[in-house]
Short mmCIF file of C-alpha atoms in Angstrom, two decimals:
data_model
loop_
_atom_site.label_atom_id
_atom_site.label_comp_id
_atom_site.label_asym_id
_atom_site.label_seq_id
_atom_site.Cartn_x
_atom_site.Cartn_y
_atom_site.Cartn_z
CA MET W 1 17.12 -12.52 7.96
CA SER W 2 19.65 -10.90 5.66
CA ALA W 3 22.14 -8.37 7.01
CA SER W 4 21.78 -6.45 3.75
CA TRP W 5 18.44 -4.88 2.92
CA ALA W 6 17.14 -3.12 -0.16
CA LEU W 7 14.12 -1.07 0.83
CA LEU W 8 11.33 0.21 -1.35
CA ILE W 9 8.23 2.18 -0.36
CA THR W 10 5.23 2.50 -2.66
CA CYS W 11 1.82 4.10 -2.53
CA GLU W 12 -0.67 2.89 -5.13
CA HIS W 13 -3.64 5.06 -4.08
CA GLY W 14 -1.91 8.27 -3.11
CA GLY W 15 -4.31 10.73 -4.73
CA ASN W 16 -7.59 11.24 -6.54
CA ALA W 17 -6.37 13.00 -9.67
CA VAL W 18 -8.23 12.43 -12.92
CA PRO W 19 -6.34 13.18 -16.17
CA GLY W 20 -7.98 15.86 -18.25
CA ASP W 21 -9.03 13.56 -21.08
CA TYR W 22 -11.16 11.56 -18.64
CA ALA W 23 -12.49 14.43 -16.51
CA PRO W 24 -15.87 14.58 -18.33
CA PHE W 25 -16.62 11.00 -17.29
CA PHE W 26 -16.21 12.01 -13.64
CA ALA W 27 -18.28 15.20 -13.79
CA ASP W 28 -20.84 13.85 -11.29
CA TRP W 29 -18.38 11.91 -9.16
CA GLY W 30 -16.86 14.72 -7.09
CA GLU W 31 -18.01 13.40 -3.71
CA VAL W 32 -16.98 9.85 -4.52
CA LEU W 33 -13.55 10.97 -5.71
CA ALA W 34 -13.04 12.75 -2.39
CA SER W 35 -14.05 9.66 -0.40
CA HIS W 36 -12.20 6.43 0.42
CA ARG W 37 -13.47 5.10 -2.89
CA GLY W 38 -11.39 7.68 -4.75
CA PHE W 39 -8.07 7.30 -2.93
CA ASP W 40 -6.39 6.23 0.30
CA LEU W 41 -6.59 9.30 2.50
CA GLY W 42 -3.33 9.86 4.38
CA ALA W 43 -1.46 6.98 2.75
CA LEU W 44 0.90 9.20 0.78
CA ALA W 45 1.94 11.19 3.86
CA THR W 46 2.66 7.95 5.71
CA ALA W 47 4.64 6.61 2.76
CA GLN W 48 6.71 9.79 2.69
CA ALA W 49 7.47 9.49 6.41
CA LEU W 50 8.59 5.89 5.98
CA ALA W 51 10.77 6.70 2.97
CA ARG W 52 12.47 9.58 4.79
CA ALA W 53 13.14 7.51 7.89
CA VAL W 54 14.91 4.67 6.06
CA ALA W 55 16.28 6.67 3.10
CA ALA W 56 14.35 4.48 0.67
CA PRO W 57 12.99 5.34 -2.77
CA LEU W 58 9.29 6.11 -2.90
CA LEU W 59 7.18 5.28 -5.94
CA ALA W 60 3.80 6.93 -5.51
CA ALA W 61 0.82 7.23 -7.81
CA THR W 62 -1.72 10.00 -7.44
CA VAL W 63 -4.21 9.05 -10.15
CA SER W 64 -7.55 8.03 -8.67
CA ARG W 65 -8.22 4.36 -8.18
CA LEU W 66 -11.55 5.08 -9.88
CA LEU W 67 -9.67 5.53 -13.14
CA VAL W 68 -7.72 2.30 -12.65
CA ASP W 69 -6.73 0.45 -9.49
CA LEU W 70 -2.95 -0.01 -9.47
CA ASN W 71 -3.24 -2.61 -6.71
CA ARG W 72 -5.36 -5.01 -8.78
CA SER W 73 -4.22 -7.48 -11.38
CA VAL W 74 -5.25 -7.17 -15.00
CA GLY W 75 -8.46 -9.14 -15.33
CA HIS W 76 -9.60 -8.48 -11.75
CA PRO W 77 -13.27 -7.41 -11.69
CA ARG W 78 -12.40 -4.23 -9.75
CA LEU W 79 -9.43 -3.17 -11.87
CA PHE W 80 -11.70 -0.57 -13.44
CA SER W 81 -14.47 1.29 -11.64
CA GLY W 82 -18.08 1.79 -12.60
CA VAL W 83 -16.94 4.90 -14.46
CA THR W 84 -14.24 3.32 -16.61
CA LYS W 85 -15.33 -0.30 -16.87
CA GLY W 86 -17.77 0.53 -19.64
CA LEU W 87 -15.29 2.47 -21.77
CA PRO W 88 -14.27 0.97 -25.12
CA ARG W 89 -11.49 -1.60 -24.90
CA ALA W 90 -9.07 0.74 -26.66
CA ALA W 91 -9.69 3.44 -24.06
CA ARG W 92 -9.14 0.99 -21.20
CA GLN W 93 -5.92 -0.24 -22.79
CA ALA W 94 -4.77 3.38 -23.11
CA ILE W 95 -5.39 3.91 -19.39
CA LEU W 96 -3.36 0.82 -18.56
CA ALA W 97 -0.52 1.91 -20.82
CA ALA W 98 -0.39 5.45 -19.43
CA HIS W 99 -0.99 4.89 -15.72
CA TYR W 100 -1.06 1.24 -14.64
CA HIS W 101 1.86 -0.48 -16.32
CA PRO W 102 4.41 2.33 -15.76
CA HIS W 103 3.93 2.21 -11.98
CA ARG W 104 3.96 -1.55 -11.65
CA GLU W 105 6.90 -1.97 -14.00
CA ALA W 106 8.91 0.71 -12.17
CA VAL W 107 8.35 -1.12 -8.88
CA ALA W 108 9.35 -4.45 -10.44
CA ARG W 109 12.54 -2.93 -11.87
CA LEU W 110 13.65 -1.68 -8.46
CA VAL W 111 12.92 -5.07 -6.90
CA ALA W 112 14.92 -6.80 -9.62
CA ASP W 113 17.82 -4.37 -9.14
CA GLY W 114 17.89 -5.00 -5.41
CA LEU W 115 17.86 -8.76 -5.82
CA ALA W 116 20.59 -8.56 -8.48
CA GLY W 117 22.76 -6.75 -5.93
CA GLY W 118 22.45 -9.66 -3.54
CA ALA W 119 20.12 -7.97 -1.05
CA THR W 120 16.85 -9.07 0.46
CA VAL W 121 14.21 -6.68 -0.87
CA LEU W 122 11.66 -5.33 1.60
CA HIS W 123 8.78 -3.63 -0.19
CA ILE W 124 6.30 -1.72 1.97
CA ALA W 125 3.14 -0.56 0.24
CA SER W 126 1.37 2.23 2.12
CA HIS W 127 -2.42 2.10 2.16
CA SER W 128 -5.26 3.28 4.38
CA PHE W 129 -8.79 2.13 5.13
CA THR W 130 -12.07 3.77 6.00
CA PRO W 131 -13.01 3.49 9.70
CA ARG W 132 -16.46 2.26 8.82
CA LEU W 133 -17.48 0.23 5.77
CA GLY W 134 -21.22 -0.17 5.36
CA GLU W 135 -22.55 -1.20 8.76
CA VAL W 136 -19.20 -2.50 9.99
CA THR W 137 -16.92 -0.46 12.24
CA ARG W 138 -13.31 -1.54 11.86
CA HIS W 139 -11.77 -1.86 15.31
CA CYS W 140 -8.20 -1.38 14.20
CA ASP W 141 -5.72 1.50 13.94
CA VAL W 142 -2.93 -0.16 11.96
CA GLY W 143 -2.95 -3.39 9.99
CA PHE W 144 0.08 -5.32 8.76
CA LEU W 145 -0.72 -7.44 5.71
CA TYR W 146 1.64 -10.23 4.71
CA ASP W 147 1.71 -13.84 3.56
CA PRO W 148 1.57 -15.93 6.79
CA GLY W 149 3.12 -18.82 4.88
CA ARG W 150 6.31 -16.81 4.39
CA ILE W 151 8.36 -16.96 7.57
CA ALA W 152 10.48 -13.92 6.74
CA GLU W 153 7.44 -11.68 6.22
CA LYS W 154 5.71 -13.01 9.32
CA THR W 155 8.82 -12.56 11.46
CA PHE W 156 9.52 -9.06 10.22
CA CYS W 157 5.94 -7.89 10.75
CA ALA W 158 5.99 -9.30 14.29
CA ARG W 159 9.17 -7.32 14.96
CA TRP W 160 7.73 -4.11 13.48
CA LEU W 161 4.54 -4.61 15.49
CA ARG W 162 6.50 -5.06 18.74
CA GLU W 163 8.56 -1.93 18.13
CA LEU W 164 5.39 0.04 17.35
CA ALA W 165 3.80 -1.14 20.60
CA CYS W 166 6.85 0.14 22.49
CA LEU W 167 6.35 3.58 20.99
CA ASP W 168 2.56 3.71 21.29
CA ASN W 169 0.86 0.89 23.15
CA ASP W 170 -2.55 2.55 22.79
CA LEU W 171 -2.74 1.67 19.10
CA ILE W 172 -4.95 -1.23 18.10
CA VAL W 173 -2.71 -3.19 15.75
CA ARG W 174 -3.85 -6.29 13.87
CA ARG W 175 -2.31 -8.71 11.42
CA ASN W 176 -3.88 -9.35 8.01
CA TYR W 177 -6.74 -6.99 8.78
CA PRO W 178 -8.86 -5.41 7.41
CA TYR W 179 -7.79 -7.46 4.37
CA ARG W 180 -5.88 -10.67 3.83
CA GLY W 181 -2.24 -10.32 2.93
CA VAL W 182 -2.50 -12.97 0.23
CA SER W 183 -5.42 -11.32 -1.59
CA ASP W 184 -4.93 -9.95 -5.08
CA GLY W 185 -2.52 -7.03 -4.99
CA LEU W 186 0.86 -5.76 -6.10
CA ALA W 187 2.76 -7.53 -3.32
CA THR W 188 1.05 -10.82 -4.11
CA ALA W 189 2.03 -10.51 -7.78
CA LEU W 190 5.63 -9.66 -6.90
CA ARG W 191 5.92 -12.65 -4.56
CA ARG W 192 4.99 -14.94 -7.42
CA ARG W 193 7.42 -13.22 -9.75
CA PHE W 194 10.49 -12.86 -7.55
CA GLY W 195 10.41 -15.62 -4.95
CA GLU W 196 11.53 -15.81 -1.34
CA ARG W 197 14.11 -13.00 -1.33
CA TYR W 198 11.32 -10.54 -2.01
CA MET W 199 9.31 -9.52 1.07
CA GLY W 200 6.07 -7.66 0.50
CA VAL W 201 4.20 -5.94 3.33
CA GLU W 202 1.06 -3.88 2.90
CA LEU W 203 0.61 -1.29 5.62
CA GLU W 204 -2.99 -0.29 6.33
CA VAL W 205 -3.59 2.79 8.48
CA ASN W 206 -7.04 3.79 9.70
CA GLN W 207 -8.18 6.96 7.95
CA ARG W 208 -9.42 8.31 11.27
CA PHE W 209 -5.91 9.70 11.76
CA ALA W 210 -6.00 11.68 8.51
CA LEU W 211 -9.54 12.80 9.24
CA GLY W 212 -8.35 13.95 12.66
CA GLY W 213 -5.98 16.48 11.14
CA GLU W 214 -2.33 16.88 10.24
CA GLU W 215 -1.02 16.46 13.79
CA SER W 216 -2.86 13.17 14.26
CA LEU W 217 -1.65 11.73 10.95
CA THR W 218 1.91 12.95 11.49
CA SER W 219 2.04 11.32 14.92
CA VAL W 220 1.02 7.85 13.77
CA SER W 221 3.17 8.10 10.63
CA ASP W 222 6.23 9.09 12.66
CA HIS W 223 5.65 6.25 15.12
CA LEU W 224 5.38 3.79 12.25
CA ALA W 225 8.57 5.17 10.69
CA ASP W 226 10.52 5.07 13.97
CA ALA W 227 9.32 1.53 14.64
CA LEU W 228 10.38 0.50 11.14
CA VAL W 229 13.90 1.81 11.71
CA ARG W 230 14.10 -0.14 14.97
CA ALA W 231 12.64 -3.27 13.42
CA LEU W 232 15.24 -3.28 10.67
CA GLY W 233 18.16 -2.93 13.03
CA ARG W 234 20.60 -3.83 10.28
CA LYS W 235 22.57 -2.33 7.45
CA THR W 236 20.31 -0.72 4.89
CA VAL W 237 21.02 -0.72 1.16
CA CYS W 238 19.11 1.88 -0.86
CA LEU W 239 17.80 0.78 -4.25
#
């Protein structure tokens, strides 16, 4: 692993905001916007804790994933929601131009800058998941998503996981759960674009912590941040 790191924290589903021009389309979607379908509850607070702990830049989006999902590739069937999928093509292209491409391109620029400086880029994307999906209860508190075929990502996540266990061994921590680390997403796209010196990790935190109140979310976020600092254990280069 490189002695020189360039760190980047992102949050693709940090809020449930709907731009004014599109508000009428969401008039009857208030409850859905406030649910896990509208945004990743608690993910932004966790991202902020991570960024503070390692002095890394944070690129966060607060537009609802129901407008456009910044963690899906163009062409993915869930890029647009049931609200926006049926809009005219011109309207969908306008949403991409205003909200989707600026976030993804800003992330890519920082990755490229870090690589150009000779560092290994570690990109951590902060997400969260609903404790129960349909009839399935997710028995997990924190998930680390990565490409198991990439030794550097696998090794780093194992180190972060071990440090987290030292700080809080009551947490149920799983790898590539509740989603697969190689599924369609921003990190997957960046791996293809930038190669082995880019490391992409998606952090998934159970929304039960955010639902449990500020103290609960702050505790798990701080433990994750402290464990990240320990897992790095090397010189850090800010992007």
